[in-house]
Amino acid sequence: GAGVSQSPRYKVAKRGQDVALRCDPISGHVSLFWYQQALGQGPEFLTYFQNEAQLDKSGLPSDRFFAERPEGSVSTLKIQRTQQEDSAVYLCASSLRVQGGLASGANVLTFGAGSRLTVL
Amino acid sequence: DAKTTQPPSMDCAEGRAANLPCNHSTISGNEYVYWYRQIHSQGPQYIIHGLKNNETNEMASLIITEDRKSSTLILPHATLRDTAVYYCIVRATGTASKLTFGTGTRLQVTL
């Protein structure tokens, strides 16, 4: 598609439920990032994939958060046993190139519109 | 990655130039300055980036001081659609580092 597509756009979950958020990156994009954005704050990094390999998961706040990208395209962020503090917008971004390349354009990310999660 | 400091908010009249400052006094030689913006209920949008030379594209101009410790994003003719939060980010090339967002500058363009 023309952009990064995320679904669902809005999700309401009861505390303790599991949720799955989907990201469909731009076709051919190698790099994929997940970010979490709390109300009134800037996005916070969660995890990074290069193709199917999860190279950095240092931002995942707890072991309840799990992300995968099994075929190197679509990615799913799963949150188990949701808590109220998980309420946020979850943003996915993709980039054409491998991160760390020396070309100056390598670090331009295209973001999706996000999935807004509300945990009651 | 070096930290950045931006004013929390700014106003600009429609049609005038919006000049958004950013301080990055601890920037190192291999770090680029990136600007993104986020319009309400959307994901961040890339605007422009640069290393040490001034840059211009169809959206904006980026002016980086000679010592690289600060920069200014210029929207030459602001419109109401430019109302957004603008993030200045410093990021190294040659590493697999992620973009680290601060709280940005909330630009309000008014009639």
PDB file of C-alpha atoms in Angstrom:
ATOM      1  CA  GLY A   1       0.000   0.000   0.000  1.00  0.00           C
ATOM      2  CA  ALA A   2       0.915   3.637  -0.139  1.00  0.00           C
ATOM      3  CA  GLY A   3       1.527   3.999   3.571  1.00  0.00           C
ATOM      4  CA  VAL A   4       1.890   2.158   6.848  1.00  0.00           C
ATOM      5  CA  SER A   5      -1.422   0.637   7.847  1.00  0.00           C
ATOM      6  CA  GLN A   6      -2.338  -0.141  11.451  1.00  0.00           C
ATOM      7  CA  SER A   7      -5.342  -1.960  12.852  1.00  0.00           C
ATOM      8  CA  PRO A   8      -7.466  -1.644  14.805  1.00  0.00           C
ATOM      9  CA  ARG A   9      -7.463   2.146  15.012  1.00  0.00           C
ATOM     10  CA  TYR A  10      -9.229   1.985  18.352  1.00  0.00           C
ATOM     11  CA  LYS A  11      -9.320  -0.814  20.878  1.00  0.00           C
ATOM     12  CA  VAL A  12     -11.024  -0.911  24.243  1.00  0.00           C
ATOM     13  CA  ALA A  13     -10.007  -3.755  26.523  1.00  0.00           C
ATOM     14  CA  LYS A  14     -10.928  -4.749  30.027  1.00  0.00           C
ATOM     15  CA  ARG A  15      -8.087  -5.029  32.460  1.00  0.00           C
ATOM     16  CA  GLY A  16      -6.539  -8.475  32.198  1.00  0.00           C
ATOM     17  CA  GLN A  17      -7.498  -9.095  28.582  1.00  0.00           C
ATOM     18  CA  ASP A  18      -4.949  -9.836  25.887  1.00  0.00           C
ATOM     19  CA  VAL A  19      -4.774  -7.572  22.820  1.00  0.00           C
ATOM     20  CA  ALA A  20      -3.080  -7.807  19.447  1.00  0.00           C
ATOM     21  CA  LEU A  21      -2.229  -4.805  17.309  1.00  0.00           C
ATOM     22  CA  ARG A  22      -1.320  -5.207  13.674  1.00  0.00           C
ATOM     23  CA  CYS A  23       1.075  -3.235  11.489  1.00  0.00           C
ATOM     24  CA  ASP A  24       1.280  -3.550   7.729  1.00  0.00           C
ATOM     25  CA  PRO A  25       4.409  -1.653   6.634  1.00  0.00           C
ATOM     26  CA  ILE A  26       5.148  -0.194   3.234  1.00  0.00           C
ATOM     27  CA  SER A  27       5.920  -3.015   0.819  1.00  0.00           C
ATOM     28  CA  GLY A  28       9.631  -3.744   0.638  1.00  0.00           C
ATOM     29  CA  HIS A  29      10.536  -1.839   3.778  1.00  0.00           C
ATOM     30  CA  VAL A  30      13.206  -3.698   5.679  1.00  0.00           C
ATOM     31  CA  SER A  31      13.058  -1.908   9.018  1.00  0.00           C
ATOM     32  CA  LEU A  32      10.040  -1.809  11.302  1.00  0.00           C
ATOM     33  CA  PHE A  33       9.645  -0.003  14.618  1.00  0.00           C
ATOM     34  CA  TRP A  34       7.006   0.035  17.326  1.00  0.00           C
ATOM     35  CA  TYR A  35       6.527   3.088  19.545  1.00  0.00           C
ATOM     36  CA  GLN A  36       4.212   3.811  22.468  1.00  0.00           C
ATOM     37  CA  GLN A  37       2.806   7.307  22.946  1.00  0.00           C
ATOM     38  CA  ALA A  38       1.099   8.284  26.175  1.00  0.00           C
ATOM     39  CA  LEU A  39      -1.243  11.272  26.215  1.00  0.00           C
ATOM     40  CA  GLY A  40       0.668  14.543  25.927  1.00  0.00           C
ATOM     41  CA  GLN A  41       4.045  12.853  25.518  1.00  0.00           C
ATOM     42  CA  GLY A  42       6.336  12.133  22.610  1.00  0.00           C
ATOM     43  CA  PRO A  43       6.527   8.608  21.195  1.00  0.00           C
ATOM     44  CA  GLU A  44       8.679   6.174  23.179  1.00  0.00           C
ATOM     45  CA  PHE A  45      10.596   3.410  21.414  1.00  0.00           C
ATOM     46  CA  LEU A  46       9.501  -0.163  22.075  1.00  0.00           C
ATOM     47  CA  THR A  47      11.196  -2.472  19.593  1.00  0.00           C
ATOM     48  CA  TYR A  48      12.893  -2.725  16.205  1.00  0.00           C
ATOM     49  CA  PHE A  49      12.884  -5.391  13.482  1.00  0.00           C
ATOM     50  CA  GLN A  50      15.198  -5.815  10.547  1.00  0.00           C
ATOM     51  CA  ASN A  51      13.213  -8.098   8.257  1.00  0.00           C
ATOM     52  CA  GLU A  52      12.044 -10.906  10.558  1.00  0.00           C
ATOM     53  CA  ALA A  53      14.815 -10.448  13.117  1.00  0.00           C
ATOM     54  CA  GLN A  54      13.995  -8.522  16.276  1.00  0.00           C
ATOM     55  CA  LEU A  55      17.259  -6.688  16.820  1.00  0.00           C
ATOM     56  CA  ASP A  56      16.273  -4.382  19.657  1.00  0.00           C
ATOM     57  CA  LYS A  57      13.557  -4.907  22.225  1.00  0.00           C
ATOM     58  CA  SER A  58      15.049  -2.728  24.901  1.00  0.00           C
ATOM     59  CA  GLY A  59      11.990  -0.480  25.073  1.00  0.00           C
ATOM     60  CA  LEU A  60       9.402  -3.152  25.839  1.00  0.00           C
ATOM     61  CA  PRO A  61       8.161  -2.178  29.323  1.00  0.00           C
ATOM     62  CA  SER A  62       7.522  -5.683  30.636  1.00  0.00           C
ATOM     63  CA  ASP A  63       7.379  -9.316  29.633  1.00  0.00           C
ATOM     64  CA  ARG A  64       3.669  -8.825  28.984  1.00  0.00           C
ATOM     65  CA  PHE A  65       4.660  -7.106  25.733  1.00  0.00           C
ATOM     66  CA  PHE A  66       5.642  -9.264  22.799  1.00  0.00           C
ATOM     67  CA  ALA A  67       6.209  -8.403  19.139  1.00  0.00           C
ATOM     68  CA  GLU A  68       6.774 -10.536  16.097  1.00  0.00           C
ATOM     69  CA  ARG A  69       7.318 -10.185  12.374  1.00  0.00           C
ATOM     70  CA  PRO A  70       7.554 -13.793  11.221  1.00  0.00           C
ATOM     71  CA  GLU A  71       7.798 -13.278   7.458  1.00  0.00           C
ATOM     72  CA  GLY A  72       9.543  -9.943   7.483  1.00  0.00           C
ATOM     73  CA  SER A  73       6.517  -7.914   6.488  1.00  0.00           C
ATOM     74  CA  VAL A  74       3.412  -7.661   8.715  1.00  0.00           C
ATOM     75  CA  SER A  75       4.124  -7.252  12.413  1.00  0.00           C
ATOM     76  CA  THR A  76       1.969  -7.860  15.475  1.00  0.00           C
ATOM     77  CA  LEU A  77       2.392  -6.286  18.890  1.00  0.00           C
ATOM     78  CA  LYS A  78       0.749  -8.378  21.581  1.00  0.00           C
ATOM     79  CA  ILE A  79       0.034  -7.207  25.086  1.00  0.00           C
ATOM     80  CA  GLN A  80      -0.953  -9.855  27.614  1.00  0.00           C
ATOM     81  CA  ARG A  81      -3.004  -9.233  30.736  1.00  0.00           C
ATOM     82  CA  THR A  82      -3.471  -5.565  29.924  1.00  0.00           C
ATOM     83  CA  GLN A  83      -3.206  -2.988  32.700  1.00  0.00           C
ATOM     84  CA  GLN A  84      -4.567   0.551  32.814  1.00  0.00           C
ATOM     85  CA  GLU A  85      -1.069   1.973  32.397  1.00  0.00           C
ATOM     86  CA  ASP A  86      -0.926   0.273  28.981  1.00  0.00           C
ATOM     87  CA  SER A  87      -3.489   2.790  27.694  1.00  0.00           C
ATOM     88  CA  ALA A  88      -1.711   4.696  24.941  1.00  0.00           C
ATOM     89  CA  VAL A  89      -1.399   5.085  21.198  1.00  0.00           C
ATOM     90  CA  TYR A  90       0.802   2.419  19.659  1.00  0.00           C
ATOM     91  CA  LEU A  91       2.628   3.628  16.570  1.00  0.00           C
ATOM     92  CA  CYS A  92       4.291   1.530  13.925  1.00  0.00           C
ATOM     93  CA  ALA A  93       6.907   2.914  11.532  1.00  0.00           C
ATOM     94  CA  SER A  94       8.822   1.417   8.646  1.00  0.00           C
ATOM     95  CA  SER A  95      11.904   2.376   6.709  1.00  0.00           C
ATOM     96  CA  LEU A  96      13.251   1.213   3.375  1.00  0.00           C
ATOM     97  CA  ARG A  97      16.761   0.504   4.517  1.00  0.00           C
ATOM     98  CA  VAL A  98      18.580  -1.317   7.204  1.00  0.00           C
ATOM     99  CA  GLN A  99      19.209   0.974  10.158  1.00  0.00           C
ATOM    100  CA  GLY A 100      22.820   1.882  10.596  1.00  0.00           C
ATOM    101  CA  GLY A 101      23.603   2.517   6.965  1.00  0.00           C
ATOM    102  CA  LEU A 102      25.949   5.367   6.194  1.00  0.00           C
ATOM    103  CA  ALA A 103      23.696   6.960   3.582  1.00  0.00           C
ATOM    104  CA  SER A 104      22.069   9.997   5.101  1.00  0.00           C
ATOM    105  CA  GLY A 105      18.599   9.058   3.952  1.00  0.00           C
ATOM    106  CA  ALA A 106      18.628   5.729   5.727  1.00  0.00           C
ATOM    107  CA  ASN A 107      16.905   6.956   8.844  1.00  0.00           C
ATOM    108  CA  VAL A 108      13.668   8.376   7.427  1.00  0.00           C
ATOM    109  CA  LEU A 109      10.772   6.589   9.026  1.00  0.00           C
ATOM    110  CA  THR A 110       7.196   6.511   7.748  1.00  0.00           C
ATOM    111  CA  PHE A 111       4.681   6.198  10.553  1.00  0.00           C
ATOM    112  CA  GLY A 112       1.197   4.773  10.591  1.00  0.00           C
ATOM    113  CA  ALA A 113      -1.728   6.588  12.192  1.00  0.00           C
ATOM    114  CA  GLY A 114      -1.481   4.431  15.292  1.00  0.00           C
ATOM    115  CA  SER A 115      -3.748   2.165  17.329  1.00  0.00           C
ATOM    116  CA  ARG A 116      -5.318   3.802  20.359  1.00  0.00           C
ATOM    117  CA  LEU A 117      -5.646   1.330  23.221  1.00  0.00           C
ATOM    118  CA  THR A 118      -7.852   2.115  26.184  1.00  0.00           C
ATOM    119  CA  VAL A 119      -7.768  -0.302  29.106  1.00  0.00           C
ATOM    120  CA  LEU A 120     -10.710  -0.018  31.488  1.00  0.00           C
TER     121      LEU A 120
ATOM    122  CA  ASP B   1      22.169  10.173  20.860  1.00  0.00           C
ATOM    123  CA  ALA B   2      22.453  13.793  21.959  1.00  0.00           C
ATOM    124  CA  LYS B   3      19.555  15.400  23.783  1.00  0.00           C
ATOM    125  CA  THR B   4      17.586  18.300  22.365  1.00  0.00           C
ATOM    126  CA  THR B   5      15.817  21.265  23.974  1.00  0.00           C
ATOM    127  CA  GLN B   6      12.806  22.938  22.382  1.00  0.00           C
ATOM    128  CA  PRO B   7      10.324  25.542  23.619  1.00  0.00           C
ATOM    129  CA  PRO B   8       7.074  23.851  24.646  1.00  0.00           C
ATOM    130  CA  SER B   9       4.848  26.050  22.510  1.00  0.00           C
ATOM    131  CA  MET B  10       4.832  28.807  19.893  1.00  0.00           C
ATOM    132  CA  ASP B  11       2.247  30.804  17.980  1.00  0.00           C
ATOM    133  CA  CYS B  12       2.467  32.002  14.399  1.00  0.00           C
ATOM    134  CA  ALA B  13       0.096  34.023  12.231  1.00  0.00           C
ATOM    135  CA  GLU B  14      -1.053  32.365   9.041  1.00  0.00           C
ATOM    136  CA  GLY B  15       1.048  33.421   6.063  1.00  0.00           C
ATOM    137  CA  ARG B  16       4.023  34.366   8.183  1.00  0.00           C
ATOM    138  CA  ALA B  17       7.223  32.378   8.570  1.00  0.00           C
ATOM    139  CA  ALA B  18       7.362  30.019  11.542  1.00  0.00           C
ATOM    140  CA  ASN B  19      10.843  29.682  13.030  1.00  0.00           C
ATOM    141  CA  LEU B  20      11.172  26.758  15.428  1.00  0.00           C
ATOM    142  CA  PRO B  21      14.412  26.624  17.431  1.00  0.00           C
ATOM    143  CA  CYS B  22      16.204  23.590  18.788  1.00  0.00           C
ATOM    144  CA  ASN B  23      19.264  23.356  21.007  1.00  0.00           C
ATOM    145  CA  HIS B  24      21.515  20.317  20.779  1.00  0.00           C
ATOM    146  CA  SER B  25      24.711  21.476  22.456  1.00  0.00           C
ATOM    147  CA  THR B  26      26.073  17.951  23.008  1.00  0.00           C
ATOM    148  CA  ILE B  27      25.735  16.866  19.381  1.00  0.00           C
ATOM    149  CA  SER B  28      28.660  14.850  18.067  1.00  0.00           C
ATOM    150  CA  GLY B  29      30.250  14.692  14.648  1.00  0.00           C
ATOM    151  CA  ASN B  30      28.319  11.766  13.218  1.00  0.00           C
ATOM    152  CA  GLU B  31      24.890  12.878  14.417  1.00  0.00           C
ATOM    153  CA  TYR B  32      22.240  14.249  12.112  1.00  0.00           C
ATOM    154  CA  VAL B  33      19.456  16.643  13.044  1.00  0.00           C
ATOM    155  CA  TYR B  34      15.998  15.381  12.086  1.00  0.00           C
ATOM    156  CA  TRP B  35      12.669  17.155  12.260  1.00  0.00           C
ATOM    157  CA  TYR B  36       9.325  15.396  12.410  1.00  0.00           C
ATOM    158  CA  ARG B  37       5.890  16.785  13.106  1.00  0.00           C
ATOM    159  CA  GLN B  38       2.730  15.224  14.457  1.00  0.00           C
ATOM    160  CA  ILE B  39      -0.660  16.571  13.569  1.00  0.00           C
ATOM    161  CA  HIS B  40      -3.440  15.709  15.995  1.00  0.00           C
ATOM    162  CA  SER B  41      -4.536  12.049  15.794  1.00  0.00           C
ATOM    163  CA  GLN B  42      -1.919  11.173  13.201  1.00  0.00           C
ATOM    164  CA  GLY B  43       1.483   9.513  13.331  1.00  0.00           C
ATOM    165  CA  PRO B  44       4.661  11.588  13.151  1.00  0.00           C
ATOM    166  CA  GLN B  45       5.592  12.845   9.682  1.00  0.00           C
ATOM    167  CA  TYR B  46       9.153  13.327   8.455  1.00  0.00           C
ATOM    168  CA  ILE B  47       9.983  16.905   7.472  1.00  0.00           C
ATOM    169  CA  ILE B  48      13.696  17.316   6.863  1.00  0.00           C
ATOM    170  CA  HIS B  49      17.140  16.380   8.135  1.00  0.00           C
ATOM    171  CA  GLY B  50      20.697  17.652   7.866  1.00  0.00           C
ATOM    172  CA  LEU B  51      24.245  17.205   9.088  1.00  0.00           C
ATOM    173  CA  LYS B  52      25.962  20.582   8.882  1.00  0.00           C
ATOM    174  CA  ASN B  53      24.825  22.324   5.725  1.00  0.00           C
ATOM    175  CA  ASN B  54      21.536  24.141   5.520  1.00  0.00           C
ATOM    176  CA  GLU B  55      18.849  22.110   3.798  1.00  0.00           C
ATOM    177  CA  THR B  56      15.637  22.994   1.985  1.00  0.00           C
ATOM    178  CA  ASN B  57      12.841  20.899   0.598  1.00  0.00           C
ATOM    179  CA  GLU B  58       9.247  21.459  -0.421  1.00  0.00           C
ATOM    180  CA  MET B  59       8.087  21.523   3.183  1.00  0.00           C
ATOM    181  CA  ALA B  60      10.681  23.538   5.073  1.00  0.00           C
ATOM    182  CA  SER B  61      14.207  24.834   5.497  1.00  0.00           C
ATOM    183  CA  LEU B  62      16.684  23.697   8.122  1.00  0.00           C
ATOM    184  CA  ILE B  63      19.323  26.118   9.317  1.00  0.00           C
ATOM    185  CA  ILE B  64      22.152  24.594  11.382  1.00  0.00           C
ATOM    186  CA  THR B  65      24.618  26.871  13.152  1.00  0.00           C
ATOM    187  CA  GLU B  66      28.285  26.560  12.274  1.00  0.00           C
ATOM    188  CA  ASP B  67      29.116  24.953  15.624  1.00  0.00           C
ATOM    189  CA  ARG B  68      26.115  22.628  15.131  1.00  0.00           C
ATOM    190  CA  LYS B  69      24.910  23.262  18.668  1.00  0.00           C
ATOM    191  CA  SER B  70      21.545  24.571  17.542  1.00  0.00           C
ATOM    192  CA  SER B  71      19.249  24.603  14.559  1.00  0.00           C
ATOM    193  CA  THR B  72      16.086  26.285  13.328  1.00  0.00           C
ATOM    194  CA  LEU B  73      13.280  24.788  11.305  1.00  0.00           C
ATOM    195  CA  ILE B  74      11.627  27.367   9.067  1.00  0.00           C
ATOM    196  CA  LEU B  75       8.156  26.997   7.593  1.00  0.00           C
ATOM    197  CA  PRO B  76       8.220  29.912   5.130  1.00  0.00           C
ATOM    198  CA  HIS B  77       4.475  30.559   4.871  1.00  0.00           C
ATOM    199  CA  ALA B  78       2.646  28.859   7.704  1.00  0.00           C
ATOM    200  CA  THR B  79      -0.933  27.713   7.157  1.00  0.00           C
ATOM    201  CA  LEU B  80      -3.538  26.440   9.587  1.00  0.00           C
ATOM    202  CA  ARG B  81      -2.674  22.893   8.467  1.00  0.00           C
ATOM    203  CA  ASP B  82       0.830  23.366   9.895  1.00  0.00           C
ATOM    204  CA  THR B  83      -0.594  23.393  13.425  1.00  0.00           C
ATOM    205  CA  ALA B  84       1.146  20.407  15.015  1.00  0.00           C
ATOM    206  CA  VAL B  85       3.788  19.272  17.497  1.00  0.00           C
ATOM    207  CA  TYR B  86       7.254  19.604  15.990  1.00  0.00           C
ATOM    208  CA  TYR B  87      10.011  17.277  17.179  1.00  0.00           C
ATOM    209  CA  CYS B  88      13.715  17.984  16.797  1.00  0.00           C
ATOM    210  CA  ILE B  89      15.735  14.762  17.041  1.00  0.00           C
ATOM    211  CA  VAL B  90      19.451  14.089  16.935  1.00  0.00           C
ATOM    212  CA  ARG B  91      20.471  10.692  15.726  1.00  0.00           C
ATOM    213  CA  ALA B  92      23.751   9.034  14.795  1.00  0.00           C
ATOM    214  CA  THR B  93      24.248   7.415  11.430  1.00  0.00           C
ATOM    215  CA  GLY B  94      26.261   4.226  11.298  1.00  0.00           C
ATOM    216  CA  THR B  95      24.485   2.760  14.285  1.00  0.00           C
ATOM    217  CA  ALA B  96      21.211   0.936  14.621  1.00  0.00           C
ATOM    218  CA  SER B  97      19.871   3.563  16.968  1.00  0.00           C
ATOM    219  CA  LYS B  98      16.225   4.457  17.053  1.00  0.00           C
ATOM    220  CA  LEU B  99      14.661   7.917  16.890  1.00  0.00           C
ATOM    221  CA  THR B 100      14.318   9.305  20.410  1.00  0.00           C
ATOM    222  CA  PHE B 101      11.498  11.832  20.637  1.00  0.00           C
ATOM    223  CA  GLY B 102      11.276  14.520  23.292  1.00  0.00           C
ATOM    224  CA  THR B 103       8.122  16.489  24.020  1.00  0.00           C
ATOM    225  CA  GLY B 104       8.562  18.829  21.033  1.00  0.00           C
ATOM    226  CA  THR B 105       7.164  22.289  20.316  1.00  0.00           C
ATOM    227  CA  ARG B 106       3.443  22.716  19.903  1.00  0.00           C
ATOM    228  CA  LEU B 107       3.012  25.221  17.044  1.00  0.00           C
ATOM    229  CA  GLN B 108      -0.337  26.946  16.837  1.00  0.00           C
ATOM    230  CA  VAL B 109      -0.990  28.773  13.565  1.00  0.00           C
ATOM    231  CA  THR B 110      -3.706  31.387  13.889  1.00  0.00           C
ATOM    232  CA  LEU B 111      -5.750  33.509  11.496  1.00  0.00           C
TER     233      LEU B 111
END
